[in-house]
């Protein structure tokens, strides 16, 4: 069977995780790979309905997504996960579970600085936080523990989406996870 793997894209809101994931998915599908994008917003509507944004709920959300990703990956799917996952111990637990099951796991840090993210502000969250309409925004008034040693770190400033997606693709080729 074709090798599956989970590719977790972690980073701040508006860093570029979702955009890179869908661009990469398109490329991989064109190569004939089975690909699934586990979009954070969709997951929160269904799999994690009822969970909030406390440390505990964020941890539970990441573990649920990690569980589903591992299941899919163990059946040969390349699973792209553009989800903030702000806590290092949550991400580590997901990596461990994959390793225990013998399933590939790759961590990509989409390392866009908060100053750039807050200008992009795709969902208007930074503006809402600044206006006092929202609290607990990751990277602003809620923690984001940047990965110390990710498999890949992408600086998106001065790079196109396509270039960013290609960097992840190159890593997958290098790891023997796609051709
Ligand atoms: P996230 O999923 O991390 O919250 P999104 O992918 O929804 O962020 O939004 C990122 C925004 O940044 C998009 O509007 C995207 O077009 C833009 N962008 C600019 N340069 C890049 C790049 N090199 N890689 C990814 N996104 C980029």
Short mmCIF file of C-alpha atoms and ligand atoms in Angstrom, two decimals:
data_model
loop_
_atom_site.label_atom_id
_atom_site.label_comp_id
_atom_site.label_asym_id
_atom_site.label_seq_id
_atom_site.Cartn_x
_atom_site.Cartn_y
_atom_site.Cartn_z
CA UNK A 1 0.00 0.00 0.00
CA UNK A 2 1.09 3.59 -0.59
CA UNK A 3 2.63 5.21 2.49
CA UNK A 4 0.42 7.68 4.26
CA UNK A 5 1.49 10.37 6.70
CA UNK A 6 0.22 13.30 8.67
CA UNK A 7 1.59 16.73 7.82
CA UNK A 8 0.73 19.12 10.64
CA UNK A 9 0.98 22.80 9.75
CA UNK A 10 1.20 24.81 12.95
CA UNK A 11 1.35 28.59 13.22
CA UNK A 12 -0.53 31.73 14.21
CA UNK A 13 -3.94 32.70 12.82
CA UNK A 14 -3.46 34.07 9.26
CA UNK A 15 0.06 32.61 9.06
CA UNK A 16 -0.84 30.76 5.84
CA UNK A 17 -1.49 27.21 7.11
CA UNK A 18 -4.80 26.66 5.30
CA UNK A 19 -3.69 28.29 2.07
CA UNK A 20 -0.51 26.20 1.91
CA UNK A 21 -2.42 23.01 2.81
CA UNK A 22 -4.92 23.43 -0.06
CA UNK A 23 -2.20 24.37 -2.57
CA UNK A 24 -0.20 21.30 -1.54
CA UNK A 25 -3.31 19.11 -1.63
CA UNK A 26 -3.99 20.15 -5.22
CA UNK A 27 -0.45 19.27 -6.26
CA UNK A 28 -0.53 15.89 -4.49
CA UNK A 29 -3.93 15.01 -5.96
CA UNK A 30 -2.62 15.84 -9.42
CA UNK A 31 0.08 13.24 -8.73
CA UNK A 32 -2.61 10.70 -7.92
CA UNK A 33 -2.20 10.69 -4.15
CA UNK A 34 -5.10 10.24 -1.75
CA UNK A 35 -5.16 13.47 0.23
CA UNK A 36 -7.36 14.79 3.00
CA UNK A 37 -7.25 18.27 4.50
CA UNK A 38 -8.53 18.34 8.08
CA UNK A 39 -9.57 21.96 8.19
CA UNK A 40 -9.60 23.36 11.74
CA UNK A 41 -12.82 25.35 11.33
CA UNK A 42 -14.77 22.42 9.88
CA UNK A 43 -13.48 20.13 12.63
CA UNK A 44 -14.58 22.55 15.31
CA UNK A 45 -18.08 22.57 13.83
CA UNK A 46 -18.43 18.79 13.94
CA UNK A 47 -15.80 16.63 15.65
CA UNK A 48 -15.05 19.26 18.29
CA UNK A 49 -18.45 20.94 18.58
CA UNK A 50 -18.85 22.26 22.10
CA UNK A 51 -15.15 22.74 22.74
CA UNK A 52 -13.92 26.24 23.48
CA UNK A 53 -10.51 27.85 23.52
CA UNK A 54 -9.25 27.09 27.04
CA UNK A 55 -5.92 25.30 27.33
CA UNK A 56 -7.72 22.04 28.08
CA UNK A 57 -10.19 22.35 25.19
CA UNK A 58 -7.47 23.33 22.73
CA UNK A 59 -5.53 20.24 23.86
CA UNK A 60 -8.58 17.98 23.42
CA UNK A 61 -9.25 19.46 19.98
CA UNK A 62 -5.69 18.71 18.85
CA UNK A 63 -5.81 15.15 20.24
CA UNK A 64 -9.08 14.39 18.40
CA UNK A 65 -7.73 15.74 15.15
CA UNK A 66 -4.50 13.82 15.69
CA UNK A 67 -6.45 10.61 16.25
CA UNK A 68 -8.44 10.98 13.02
CA UNK A 69 -5.34 12.01 11.08
CA UNK A 70 -3.45 8.94 12.27
CA UNK A 71 -6.32 6.65 11.29
CA UNK A 72 -6.48 8.08 7.79
CA UNK A 73 -2.70 8.16 7.40
CA UNK A 74 -2.47 4.51 8.44
CA UNK A 75 -4.60 3.72 5.38
CA UNK A 76 -2.27 5.42 2.94
CA UNK A 77 -3.76 8.90 2.96
CA UNK A 78 -1.60 12.02 3.09
CA UNK A 79 -3.38 14.03 5.75
CA UNK A 80 -2.75 17.77 5.81
CA UNK A 81 -3.68 19.45 9.08
CA UNK A 82 -3.68 23.27 9.04
CA UNK A 83 -4.49 23.71 12.72
CA UNK A 84 -2.84 26.20 15.13
CA UNK A 85 -2.07 23.62 17.88
CA UNK A 86 -0.50 26.22 20.19
CA UNK A 87 0.90 23.89 22.87
CA UNK A 88 4.11 21.92 22.40
CA UNK A 89 2.97 19.06 24.67
CA UNK A 90 -0.25 18.59 22.63
CA UNK A 91 1.73 18.40 19.39
CA UNK A 92 4.24 16.03 20.99
CA UNK A 93 1.44 13.67 22.11
CA UNK A 94 0.16 13.52 18.53
CA UNK A 95 3.65 12.83 17.18
CA UNK A 96 4.15 10.06 19.78
CA UNK A 97 0.90 8.38 18.89
CA UNK A 98 1.88 8.33 15.23
CA UNK A 99 5.29 6.88 16.10
CA UNK A 100 3.73 4.21 18.31
CA UNK A 101 1.47 3.18 15.42
CA UNK A 102 4.36 3.32 12.94
CA UNK A 103 2.69 6.10 10.96
CA UNK A 104 4.63 8.96 9.34
CA UNK A 105 4.40 12.38 10.95
CA UNK A 106 5.84 15.67 9.75
CA UNK A 107 5.64 18.97 11.62
CA UNK A 108 5.75 22.17 9.59
CA UNK A 109 5.98 25.51 11.36
CA UNK A 110 4.40 28.21 9.21
CA UNK A 111 6.49 30.90 10.85
CA UNK A 112 4.81 34.16 9.89
CA UNK A 113 5.40 36.83 12.55
CA UNK A 114 2.40 38.19 14.42
CA UNK A 115 2.98 41.67 12.93
CA UNK A 116 2.44 40.24 9.43
CA UNK A 117 -0.45 37.96 10.49
CA UNK A 118 -2.30 40.87 12.07
CA UNK A 119 -2.12 42.84 8.82
CA UNK A 120 -3.34 39.85 6.75
CA UNK A 121 -6.08 39.23 9.33
CA UNK A 122 -8.02 36.88 7.05
CA UNK A 123 -10.89 36.38 9.49
CA UNK A 124 -10.76 39.78 11.19
CA UNK A 125 -9.74 38.21 14.50
CA UNK A 126 -6.83 40.57 15.18
CA UNK A 127 -9.07 43.60 14.58
CA UNK A 128 -11.71 42.18 16.92
CA UNK A 129 -9.11 41.54 19.61
CA UNK A 130 -7.75 45.07 19.24
CA UNK A 131 -11.28 46.46 19.52
CA UNK A 132 -11.84 44.48 22.71
CA UNK A 133 -14.52 42.28 21.10
CA UNK A 134 -12.54 39.07 21.54
CA UNK A 135 -10.01 37.75 24.02
CA UNK A 136 -7.75 34.70 23.98
CA UNK A 137 -6.34 35.20 20.49
CA UNK A 138 -3.36 32.92 19.94
CA UNK A 139 -0.12 34.85 19.71
CA UNK A 140 -1.66 38.06 21.04
CA UNK A 141 -3.28 37.45 24.42
CA UNK A 142 -3.12 33.64 24.43
CA UNK A 143 0.03 31.49 24.27
CA UNK A 144 1.66 30.16 21.14
CA UNK A 145 4.58 27.84 21.79
CA UNK A 146 6.53 27.88 18.54
CA UNK A 147 8.09 24.51 17.68
CA UNK A 148 11.74 24.35 18.73
CA UNK A 149 12.72 21.72 16.22
CA UNK A 150 10.10 21.32 13.48
CA UNK A 151 10.77 19.12 10.45
CA UNK A 152 10.41 22.28 8.37
CA UNK A 153 10.04 25.96 9.11
CA UNK A 154 8.57 28.18 6.40
CA UNK A 155 8.93 31.94 6.36
CA UNK A 156 6.01 33.03 4.18
CA UNK A 157 7.01 36.69 3.87
CA UNK A 158 8.42 37.35 0.43
CA UNK A 159 7.35 33.89 -0.77
CA UNK A 160 4.39 32.95 -2.90
CA UNK A 161 1.87 30.36 -1.74
CA UNK A 162 3.09 28.07 -4.51
CA UNK A 163 6.71 28.36 -3.32
CA UNK A 164 5.67 27.63 0.24
CA UNK A 165 3.68 24.55 -0.84
CA UNK A 166 6.67 23.38 -2.88
CA UNK A 167 8.91 23.50 0.20
CA UNK A 168 6.59 21.07 1.99
CA UNK A 169 6.35 18.92 -1.13
CA UNK A 170 10.14 18.72 -1.33
CA UNK A 171 10.27 17.52 2.27
CA UNK A 172 7.70 14.80 1.53
CA UNK A 173 9.79 13.65 -1.42
CA UNK A 174 12.94 13.66 0.74
CA UNK A 175 11.15 11.52 3.37
CA UNK A 176 9.94 9.09 0.72
CA UNK A 177 6.32 9.99 1.38
CA UNK A 178 5.57 10.97 -2.19
CA UNK A 179 7.40 10.91 -5.49
P1 LIG B 1 -4.20 30.35 8.53
O1 LIG B 1 -4.82 29.09 7.99
O2 LIG B 1 -2.79 30.13 9.00
O3 LIG B 1 -5.04 31.03 9.56
P2 LIG B 1 -4.76 31.41 5.91
O4 LIG B 1 -4.08 30.41 5.03
O5 LIG B 1 -6.23 31.31 6.07
O6 LIG B 1 -4.04 31.41 7.35
O7 LIG B 1 -4.42 32.88 5.39
C1 LIG B 1 -3.10 33.28 5.04
C2 LIG B 1 -3.15 34.48 4.10
O8 LIG B 1 -1.79 34.83 3.79
C3 LIG B 1 -3.85 34.18 2.79
O9 LIG B 1 -4.61 35.29 2.41
C4 LIG B 1 -2.66 33.95 1.83
O10 LIG B 1 -2.99 34.26 0.50
C5 LIG B 1 -1.62 34.91 2.38
N1 LIG B 1 -0.23 34.57 2.03
C6 LIG B 1 0.70 35.43 1.53
N2 LIG B 1 1.86 34.81 1.28
C7 LIG B 1 1.71 33.53 1.62
C8 LIG B 1 2.56 32.37 1.58
N3 LIG B 1 3.80 32.43 1.14
N4 LIG B 1 2.06 31.19 2.03
C9 LIG B 1 0.80 31.12 2.49
N5 LIG B 1 -0.07 32.16 2.55
C10 LIG B 1 0.38 33.36 2.12
#
